Amino acid sequence: MVEFILRCLARLLLWLRYRVEVRGLREVAARGTRGIAFLPNHPALIDPILLMAVLHRRFRPRALADQDQVDRFFIRWVARRVGVLTVPSVAKHGAGVRAAVERALGEALAALRRGENLLLYPAGHAQRTWREDLRGNSGVERLLREAPDARLVLVRTTGLWGSSFSWAKGQAPSVSDAVRRGAVSLLLSGIFFAPRRRVTIELAEPADFPRGAPREALNAYLESFYNATAKRNTYVPYTPWSRGGARELPEPEPPPSVAGPLAVPASTRDAVMAELARLAGRDRVSEEQHLAADLGLDSLARADILAWLEAEFGLPQGDADALVTVRDVLLAACGQAATSEMAELRPIRAAWFRRLPHDPPPRLPRSRTITGAFLEQARATPGRAIVADQASGVKTYRDIVLALLLLRSDVASLPGDRLGLMMPASVAATLAYLATLFAGKTPVMVNWTLGPRNLVQALDLVGVRTILTLTPLVQRLEAAGHDFAAVRDRFVFLDELARRAGRGRKFRALLRSRLSWASLHAAQPSETAAILFTSGSEALPKAVPLSHQNVLQNLASVLQIVPLTQNDRLMGFLPPFHAFGITVTMLAPLCYGLPTVYHPSPTEGAALARVIAAYGATVLIATPTFLNGILRAATRASLASLRLAVTGAEKCPGQVYDAFAALCPNAVLLEGYGVTECSPIVTVTDPASPRRGAIGKLLPAFERLLTHPETGEVLPPPATGLLLVRGPCVFSGYLNYDGASPFVEAQGKTWYRTGDIVSEDEAGVFTFCGRLKRFVKRGGEMISLPAIEAAIIERLAPQGNQGPLIAVEATPHETNPELVLFTAMDVDREAVNAALRAAGFSALHTIRRVIRVPQIPLLGTGKTDYRALKAILASDRAPAR
């Protein structure tokens, strides 16, 4: 009875907007109603509901549906009633959900073999263009292999491309927006008088279906059937008073692609090509080939490719559907992964878009602590929207106070004075950080990219017994191959703490957030605002304590150079273990009133572009690698709100400048330079006089000296030399560290030795020249070459050897250097990388090439002649092994 009522209700609601013509239904039913696999095309997210309304009474098919689309209010209950089998999207959730996909497919095919009916979409997702493209998917091939006697009924739905439930606008449709718009339009049209979209549903059971053919032939047959009557982007008005009537609109523009030759190192190209050839069962592949159409690699295979890329190259990846061609895989291997889609954006509270009159500058706090600065801002504008993301929504200062009053006692009860925080850029990370400070504990920002060995060492170094993290983050990282076995017993999940809070406790917190913040004003934060870790540039990570004044002075100094207003909206996606991430995108909103929207993954270029457009972000904070990923996936329209982008952590290539200028002609791209020990920004380009390739002028909070890197002689500008700095943003020294002091004495003062060579011109503008020590930057992380050498020697070098047998050097590639091992030993790349993994190094430390030499060249002093090795790499005359 319930299903009958649901079916009637669905048909009535659909009838108000759609005029559906069904063909072939009776003929199919006349041949029997059991053991049928219905195989439809997928022009819009609404067509499964249309099909179930048509098929359910006679056939009651079990449908395979995207878990994210089904997991909605009311829909999930209806889906359970009609036996829908949910499948997680491999494109969105990665290779970690493969087992769940296999279980769902297995259950569906078992039901089909029992004589039940199945509704299976061969494409696996909604159409991205007006024509169906099965992209090498293997669903039908597997169905025929495991249920060879099943009846196959092809279903062709025509007329929905252009619907608000389709991708006809070039982006993922918003179901909630479409439903709201439809409901309002029906009311404005007097319920029964709204224009109707004409939809045709055709069912056919072709006798010539090539059941025994290979996958390519099966998919080609299906595509031919689906596309025979396909209609282009058709707009149908929502009210009878709309002008123009039904009409055809232009098709969405394809996503931008990177033109010209790819700057991919030879060994990276060779490794990618070999892996793709292996997966496709071919002798060789070419850059232009499509993974699906040419190589037959479906979404599951592409998810495996993503997992391999992250394990092999150590760089976080986008999603499986973004990998269309071999060229895309090569870009992903170089850290330029794209994304094809993201989950539907949740509605954004109107409070986020409220502007203050006259574009006031940021309000500078008087307090000398972060907690005090936050309370100053919150007291001044408690109802102002200040942080937002898609998981938590828009939060005002008062909302944050409420969360702090609720979480503070839980955080205070966790063991240890220092609390690890392992979270992506998010509202949750911001709340957890503040709750830790207000609980009197020191936040320790946990960098999960360090690798298991360095991670354990870093936590033990500062005595962290507990790590506050998020369940979805850990699941995603473990699916990508991260190993947390050594620290899992330290995890406490913030989402579980929030769920345990009872209604009474929530109500009391709500009352206090409205009546009294006395407990927060009385809080005594630790002297250290945060502990971050270096990237292990000298064998193991060092712990960097930053004080409240370090970071507050740094932000205040930046705002003297870069003119922001309280109406700016920052886009934050750098993780808070990144000094740039915690200082600029976490503390700027809390302490200086600069609204910030977060996205948890810096590699999801398409998703970030959508968030920028949806939230009207005006300032983008990024590394060049991540900025390039956004530019590859964005359009001019999606980045139209930007007026400023600030990049740092690595040199910004000219191609990124060019791409930014093309997409954001009215915005300015600034480059800066910083180090964690300086909280972190040291120089930044003046927006009034940007200069490509320069890292800008010294912030007012710093003094500087340039010295000769060998003699220590102070060099008057203009000059090129080793940069020394001092000032209130510089840290006090490493924690629990017995190595050489990072400070030097010069001109009667104490200076922090940055280890970087810079050039300063007559105008005081700096240009970064290079690292003094032997480390390189990959994926935004510093990689220590001596640390890698030590691990290889410890595990592979024979005892009692005379002289060095190995040396590690990096290729002179500006944006994506590769690690090369020179060796006089008989050892291959696989053995070397296995030794590094055993030593606890992450995939960022993977050796890409092994070059056999008769002996390691030496200087007269007996030290390794790295200049000679660099010359070999520069000439590229040595064969890789």
PDB file of N, CA and C in Angstrom, residues 370-441:
ATOM      1  N   ILE A 370      46.092  35.170  20.893  1.00  0.00           N
ATOM      2  CA  ILE A 370      45.120  34.814  19.860  1.00  0.00           C
ATOM      3  C   ILE A 370      43.731  34.687  20.464  1.00  0.00           C
ATOM      4  N   THR A 371      43.631  34.110  21.662  1.00  0.00           N
ATOM      5  CA  THR A 371      42.325  33.978  22.304  1.00  0.00           C
ATOM      6  C   THR A 371      41.722  35.348  22.601  1.00  0.00           C
ATOM      7  N   GLY A 372      42.553  36.264  23.082  1.00  0.00           N
ATOM      8  CA  GLY A 372      42.065  37.602  23.358  1.00  0.00           C
ATOM      9  C   GLY A 372      41.666  38.337  22.094  1.00  0.00           C
ATOM     10  N   ALA A 373      42.460  38.191  21.038  1.00  0.00           N
ATOM     11  CA  ALA A 373      42.144  38.836  19.763  1.00  0.00           C
ATOM     12  C   ALA A 373      40.832  38.304  19.200  1.00  0.00           C
ATOM     13  N   PHE A 374      40.626  36.989  19.315  1.00  0.00           N
ATOM     14  CA  PHE A 374      39.371  36.414  18.842  1.00  0.00           C
ATOM     15  C   PHE A 374      38.188  36.975  19.619  1.00  0.00           C
ATOM     16  N   LEU A 375      38.294  37.041  20.932  1.00  0.00           N
ATOM     17  CA  LEU A 375      37.181  37.537  21.744  1.00  0.00           C
ATOM     18  C   LEU A 375      36.898  39.011  21.460  1.00  0.00           C
ATOM     19  N   GLU A 376      37.948  39.780  21.154  1.00  0.00           N
ATOM     20  CA  GLU A 376      37.726  41.179  20.757  1.00  0.00           C
ATOM     21  C   GLU A 376      36.848  41.257  19.510  1.00  0.00           C
ATOM     22  N   GLN A 377      37.207  40.474  18.491  1.00  0.00           N
ATOM     23  CA  GLN A 377      36.440  40.491  17.241  1.00  0.00           C
ATOM     24  C   GLN A 377      35.026  39.973  17.473  1.00  0.00           C
ATOM     25  N   ALA A 378      34.897  38.896  18.239  1.00  0.00           N
ATOM     26  CA  ALA A 378      33.585  38.301  18.472  1.00  0.00           C
ATOM     27  C   ALA A 378      32.681  39.252  19.248  1.00  0.00           C
ATOM     28  N   ARG A 379      33.256  39.956  20.231  1.00  0.00           N
ATOM     29  CA  ARG A 379      32.459  40.887  21.015  1.00  0.00           C
ATOM     30  C   ARG A 379      31.999  42.061  20.160  1.00  0.00           C
ATOM     31  N   ALA A 380      32.834  42.511  19.238  1.00  0.00           N
ATOM     32  CA  ALA A 380      32.493  43.668  18.412  1.00  0.00           C
ATOM     33  C   ALA A 380      31.404  43.337  17.392  1.00  0.00           C
ATOM     34  N   THR A 381      31.478  42.151  16.765  1.00  0.00           N
ATOM     35  CA  THR A 381      30.501  41.784  15.717  1.00  0.00           C
ATOM     36  C   THR A 381      30.082  40.323  15.889  1.00  0.00           C
ATOM     37  N   PRO A 382      29.324  40.005  16.950  1.00  0.00           N
ATOM     38  CA  PRO A 382      29.016  38.593  17.225  1.00  0.00           C
ATOM     39  C   PRO A 382      28.203  37.913  16.131  1.00  0.00           C
ATOM     40  N   GLY A 383      27.376  38.641  15.410  1.00  0.00           N
ATOM     41  CA  GLY A 383      26.532  38.018  14.401  1.00  0.00           C
ATOM     42  C   GLY A 383      27.127  38.001  13.019  1.00  0.00           C
ATOM     43  N   ARG A 384      28.403  38.367  12.891  1.00  0.00           N
ATOM     44  CA  ARG A 384      29.014  38.435  11.567  1.00  0.00           C
ATOM     45  C   ARG A 384      29.494  37.060  11.115  1.00  0.00           C
ATOM     46  N   ALA A 385      29.147  36.688   9.870  1.00  0.00           N
ATOM     47  CA  ALA A 385      29.626  35.431   9.288  1.00  0.00           C
ATOM     48  C   ALA A 385      31.116  35.550   9.033  1.00  0.00           C
ATOM     49  N   ILE A 386      31.904  34.592   9.537  1.00  0.00           N
ATOM     50  CA  ILE A 386      33.355  34.761   9.484  1.00  0.00           C
ATOM     51  C   ILE A 386      34.090  33.554   8.909  1.00  0.00           C
ATOM     52  N   VAL A 387      33.571  32.329   9.064  1.00  0.00           N
ATOM     53  CA  VAL A 387      34.181  31.152   8.446  1.00  0.00           C
ATOM     54  C   VAL A 387      33.078  30.292   7.843  1.00  0.00           C
ATOM     55  N   ALA A 388      33.462  29.501   6.844  1.00  0.00           N
ATOM     56  CA  ALA A 388      32.464  28.665   6.178  1.00  0.00           C
ATOM     57  C   ALA A 388      33.148  27.523   5.454  1.00  0.00           C
ATOM     58  N   ASP A 389      32.443  26.429   5.316  1.00  0.00           N
ATOM     59  CA  ASP A 389      32.807  25.366   4.375  1.00  0.00           C
ATOM     60  C   ASP A 389      31.541  24.559   4.102  1.00  0.00           C
ATOM     61  N   GLN A 390      31.646  23.598   3.199  1.00  0.00           N
ATOM     62  CA  GLN A 390      30.471  22.842   2.801  1.00  0.00           C
ATOM     63  C   GLN A 390      30.061  21.809   3.846  1.00  0.00           C
ATOM     64  N   ALA A 391      30.983  21.389   4.689  1.00  0.00           N
ATOM     65  CA  ALA A 391      30.650  20.390   5.702  1.00  0.00           C
ATOM     66  C   ALA A 391      29.914  21.009   6.882  1.00  0.00           C
ATOM     67  N   SER A 392      30.366  22.173   7.332  1.00  0.00           N
ATOM     68  CA  SER A 392      29.807  22.790   8.539  1.00  0.00           C
ATOM     69  C   SER A 392      28.889  23.960   8.263  1.00  0.00           C
ATOM     70  N   GLY A 393      28.897  24.482   7.045  1.00  0.00           N
ATOM     71  CA  GLY A 393      28.089  25.646   6.731  1.00  0.00           C
ATOM     72  C   GLY A 393      28.768  26.936   7.130  1.00  0.00           C
ATOM     73  N   VAL A 394      27.998  28.016   7.128  1.00  0.00           N
ATOM     74  CA  VAL A 394      28.507  29.342   7.485  1.00  0.00           C
ATOM     75  C   VAL A 394      28.409  29.520   8.998  1.00  0.00           C
ATOM     76  N   LYS A 395      29.490  30.000   9.604  1.00  0.00           N
ATOM     77  CA  LYS A 395      29.524  30.199  11.056  1.00  0.00           C
ATOM     78  C   LYS A 395      29.842  31.649  11.384  1.00  0.00           C
ATOM     79  N   THR A 396      29.050  32.213  12.311  1.00  0.00           N
ATOM     80  CA  THR A 396      29.319  33.550  12.822  1.00  0.00           C
ATOM     81  C   THR A 396      30.256  33.444  14.024  1.00  0.00           C
ATOM     82  N   TYR A 397      30.713  34.607  14.496  1.00  0.00           N
ATOM     83  CA  TYR A 397      31.524  34.591  15.706  1.00  0.00           C
ATOM     84  C   TYR A 397      30.761  33.957  16.866  1.00  0.00           C
ATOM     85  N   ARG A 398      29.450  34.258  16.971  1.00  0.00           N
ATOM     86  CA  ARG A 398      28.681  33.681  18.072  1.00  0.00           C
ATOM     87  C   ARG A 398      28.570  32.166  17.922  1.00  0.00           C
ATOM     88  N   ASP A 399      28.449  31.677  16.690  1.00  0.00           N
ATOM     89  CA  ASP A 399      28.423  30.232  16.460  1.00  0.00           C
ATOM     90  C   ASP A 399      29.719  29.581  16.950  1.00  0.00           C
ATOM     91  N   ILE A 400      30.837  30.244  16.691  1.00  0.00           N
ATOM     92  CA  ILE A 400      32.125  29.704  17.137  1.00  0.00           C
ATOM     93  C   ILE A 400      32.201  29.692  18.658  1.00  0.00           C
ATOM     94  N   VAL A 401      31.718  30.755  19.286  1.00  0.00           N
ATOM     95  CA  VAL A 401      31.703  30.800  20.749  1.00  0.00           C
ATOM     96  C   VAL A 401      30.869  29.649  21.308  1.00  0.00           C
ATOM     97  N   LEU A 402      29.712  29.407  20.706  1.00  0.00           N
ATOM     98  CA  LEU A 402      28.866  28.291  21.138  1.00  0.00           C
ATOM     99  C   LEU A 402      29.626  26.971  21.035  1.00  0.00           C
ATOM    100  N   ALA A 403      30.312  26.737  19.909  1.00  0.00           N
ATOM    101  CA  ALA A 403      31.067  25.498  19.738  1.00  0.00           C
ATOM    102  C   ALA A 403      32.186  25.384  20.760  1.00  0.00           C
ATOM    103  N   LEU A 404      32.853  26.509  21.071  1.00  0.00           N
ATOM    104  CA  LEU A 404      33.928  26.485  22.067  1.00  0.00           C
ATOM    105  C   LEU A 404      33.394  26.135  23.446  1.00  0.00           C
ATOM    106  N   LEU A 405      32.261  26.711  23.808  1.00  0.00           N
ATOM    107  CA  LEU A 405      31.667  26.404  25.116  1.00  0.00           C
ATOM    108  C   LEU A 405      31.243  24.943  25.208  1.00  0.00           C
ATOM    109  N   LEU A 406      30.923  24.346  24.064  1.00  0.00           N
ATOM    110  CA  LEU A 406      30.510  22.948  24.044  1.00  0.00           C
ATOM    111  C   LEU A 406      31.714  22.006  24.057  1.00  0.00           C
ATOM    112  N   LEU A 407      32.787  22.361  23.336  1.00  0.00           N
ATOM    113  CA  LEU A 407      33.917  21.445  23.140  1.00  0.00           C
ATOM    114  C   LEU A 407      35.026  21.608  24.175  1.00  0.00           C
ATOM    115  N   ARG A 408      35.113  22.774  24.781  1.00  0.00           N
ATOM    116  CA  ARG A 408      36.278  23.091  25.600  1.00  0.00           C
ATOM    117  C   ARG A 408      36.531  22.061  26.697  1.00  0.00           C
ATOM    118  N   SER A 409      35.492  21.636  27.392  1.00  0.00           N
ATOM    119  CA  SER A 409      35.694  20.692  28.498  1.00  0.00           C
ATOM    120  C   SER A 409      36.169  19.340  27.984  1.00  0.00           C
ATOM    121  N   ASP A 410      35.648  18.893  26.837  1.00  0.00           N
ATOM    122  CA  ASP A 410      36.104  17.626  26.257  1.00  0.00           C
ATOM    123  C   ASP A 410      37.583  17.691  25.910  1.00  0.00           C
ATOM    124  N   VAL A 411      37.987  18.801  25.296  1.00  0.00           N
ATOM    125  CA  VAL A 411      39.390  18.953  24.904  1.00  0.00           C
ATOM    126  C   VAL A 411      40.276  19.036  26.137  1.00  0.00           C
ATOM    127  N   ALA A 412      39.818  19.751  27.150  1.00  0.00           N
ATOM    128  CA  ALA A 412      40.610  19.888  28.376  1.00  0.00           C
ATOM    129  C   ALA A 412      40.842  18.542  29.050  1.00  0.00           C
ATOM    130  N   SER A 413      39.896  17.606  28.885  1.00  0.00           N
ATOM    131  CA  SER A 413      40.013  16.307  29.552  1.00  0.00           C
ATOM    132  C   SER A 413      40.948  15.344  28.833  1.00  0.00           C
ATOM    133  N   LEU A 414      41.375  15.669  27.625  1.00  0.00           N
ATOM    134  CA  LEU A 414      42.270  14.782  26.884  1.00  0.00           C
ATOM    135  C   LEU A 414      43.654  14.796  27.525  1.00  0.00           C
ATOM    136  N   PRO A 415      44.346  13.661  27.536  1.00  0.00           N
ATOM    137  CA  PRO A 415      45.633  13.597  28.231  1.00  0.00           C
ATOM    138  C   PRO A 415      46.717  14.419  27.538  1.00  0.00           C
ATOM    139  N   GLY A 416      47.593  15.003  28.356  1.00  0.00           N
ATOM    140  CA  GLY A 416      48.751  15.726  27.841  1.00  0.00           C
ATOM    141  C   GLY A 416      48.522  17.218  27.742  1.00  0.00           C
ATOM    142  N   ASP A 417      49.612  17.961  27.919  1.00  0.00           N
ATOM    143  CA  ASP A 417      49.553  19.420  27.784  1.00  0.00           C
ATOM    144  C   ASP A 417      49.632  19.853  26.329  1.00  0.00           C
ATOM    145  N   ARG A 418      50.133  18.977  25.474  1.00  0.00           N
ATOM    146  CA  ARG A 418      50.240  19.277  24.048  1.00  0.00           C
ATOM    147  C   ARG A 418      49.325  18.328  23.281  1.00  0.00           C
ATOM    148  N   LEU A 419      48.470  18.903  22.459  1.00  0.00           N
ATOM    149  CA  LEU A 419      47.451  18.125  21.758  1.00  0.00           C
ATOM    150  C   LEU A 419      47.697  18.190  20.254  1.00  0.00           C
ATOM    151  N   GLY A 420      47.848  17.020  19.634  1.00  0.00           N
ATOM    152  CA  GLY A 420      48.006  16.973  18.191  1.00  0.00           C
ATOM    153  C   GLY A 420      46.693  17.273  17.478  1.00  0.00           C
ATOM    154  N   LEU A 421      46.753  18.065  16.432  1.00  0.00           N
ATOM    155  CA  LEU A 421      45.590  18.360  15.596  1.00  0.00           C
ATOM    156  C   LEU A 421      45.914  17.921  14.170  1.00  0.00           C
ATOM    157  N   MET A 422      45.192  16.917  13.685  1.00  0.00           N
ATOM    158  CA  MET A 422      45.418  16.407  12.336  1.00  0.00           C
ATOM    159  C   MET A 422      44.126  16.606  11.544  1.00  0.00           C
ATOM    160  N   MET A 423      44.044  17.718  10.852  1.00  0.00           N
ATOM    161  CA  MET A 423      42.814  18.081  10.147  1.00  0.00           C
ATOM    162  C   MET A 423      43.158  18.853   8.888  1.00  0.00           C
ATOM    163  N   PRO A 424      42.282  18.785   7.894  1.00  0.00           N
ATOM    164  CA  PRO A 424      42.471  19.608   6.699  1.00  0.00           C
ATOM    165  C   PRO A 424      41.966  21.022   6.948  1.00  0.00           C
ATOM    166  N   ALA A 425      42.162  21.888   5.984  1.00  0.00           N
ATOM    167  CA  ALA A 425      41.604  23.235   6.072  1.00  0.00           C
ATOM    168  C   ALA A 425      40.091  23.134   6.152  1.00  0.00           C
ATOM    169  N   SER A 426      39.511  23.632   7.234  1.00  0.00           N
ATOM    170  CA  SER A 426      38.076  23.440   7.457  1.00  0.00           C
ATOM    171  C   SER A 426      37.630  24.251   8.655  1.00  0.00           C
ATOM    172  N   VAL A 427      36.318  24.432   8.763  1.00  0.00           N
ATOM    173  CA  VAL A 427      35.750  25.043   9.957  1.00  0.00           C
ATOM    174  C   VAL A 427      36.071  24.178  11.174  1.00  0.00           C
ATOM    175  N   ALA A 428      36.011  22.858  11.011  1.00  0.00           N
ATOM    176  CA  ALA A 428      36.300  21.949  12.126  1.00  0.00           C
ATOM    177  C   ALA A 428      37.708  22.161  12.659  1.00  0.00           C
ATOM    178  N   ALA A 429      38.681  22.348  11.758  1.00  0.00           N
ATOM    179  CA  ALA A 429      40.056  22.580  12.198  1.00  0.00           C
ATOM    180  C   ALA A 429      40.164  23.887  12.971  1.00  0.00           C
ATOM    181  N   THR A 430      39.454  24.910  12.501  1.00  0.00           N
ATOM    182  CA  THR A 430      39.469  26.201  13.184  1.00  0.00           C
ATOM    183  C   THR A 430      38.887  26.083  14.585  1.00  0.00           C
ATOM    184  N   LEU A 431      37.760  25.387  14.720  1.00  0.00           N
ATOM    185  CA  LEU A 431      37.140  25.200  16.032  1.00  0.00           C
ATOM    186  C   LEU A 431      38.046  24.384  16.949  1.00  0.00           C
ATOM    187  N   ALA A 432      38.642  23.320  16.419  1.00  0.00           N
ATOM    188  CA  ALA A 432      39.503  22.479  17.237  1.00  0.00           C
ATOM    189  C   ALA A 432      40.727  23.252  17.726  1.00  0.00           C
ATOM    190  N   TYR A 433      41.281  24.078  16.849  1.00  0.00           N
ATOM    191  CA  TYR A 433      42.453  24.875  17.235  1.00  0.00           C
ATOM    192  C   TYR A 433      42.106  25.834  18.370  1.00  0.00           C
ATOM    193  N   LEU A 434      41.008  26.568  18.197  1.00  0.00           N
ATOM    194  CA  LEU A 434      40.613  27.516  19.244  1.00  0.00           C
ATOM    195  C   LEU A 434      40.261  26.798  20.542  1.00  0.00           C
ATOM    196  N   ALA A 435      39.537  25.682  20.435  1.00  0.00           N
ATOM    197  CA  ALA A 435      39.163  24.930  21.638  1.00  0.00           C
ATOM    198  C   ALA A 435      40.401  24.465  22.388  1.00  0.00           C
ATOM    199  N   THR A 436      41.448  24.094  21.663  1.00  0.00           N
ATOM    200  CA  THR A 436      42.690  23.658  22.297  1.00  0.00           C
ATOM    201  C   THR A 436      43.331  24.811  23.064  1.00  0.00           C
ATOM    202  N   LEU A 437      43.372  25.995  22.447  1.00  0.00           N
ATOM    203  CA  LEU A 437      43.943  27.158  23.138  1.00  0.00           C
ATOM    204  C   LEU A 437      43.127  27.516  24.380  1.00  0.00           C
ATOM    205  N   PHE A 438      41.810  27.555  24.243  1.00  0.00           N
ATOM    206  CA  PHE A 438      40.965  27.938  25.380  1.00  0.00           C
ATOM    207  C   PHE A 438      40.983  26.879  26.478  1.00  0.00           C
ATOM    208  N   ALA A 439      41.364  25.638  26.133  1.00  0.00           N
ATOM    209  CA  ALA A 439      41.485  24.592  27.148  1.00  0.00           C
ATOM    210  C   ALA A 439      42.843  24.633  27.842  1.00  0.00           C
ATOM    211  N   GLY A 440      43.692  25.575  27.460  1.00  0.00           N
ATOM    212  CA  GLY A 440      44.991  25.723  28.108  1.00  0.00           C
ATOM    213  C   GLY A 440      46.050  24.780  27.580  1.00  0.00           C
ATOM    214  N   LYS A 441      45.785  24.126  26.447  1.00  0.00           N
ATOM    215  CA  LYS A 441      46.749  23.198  25.860  1.00  0.00           C
ATOM    216  C   LYS A 441      47.452  23.848  24.665  1.00  0.00           C
TER     217      LYS A 441
END
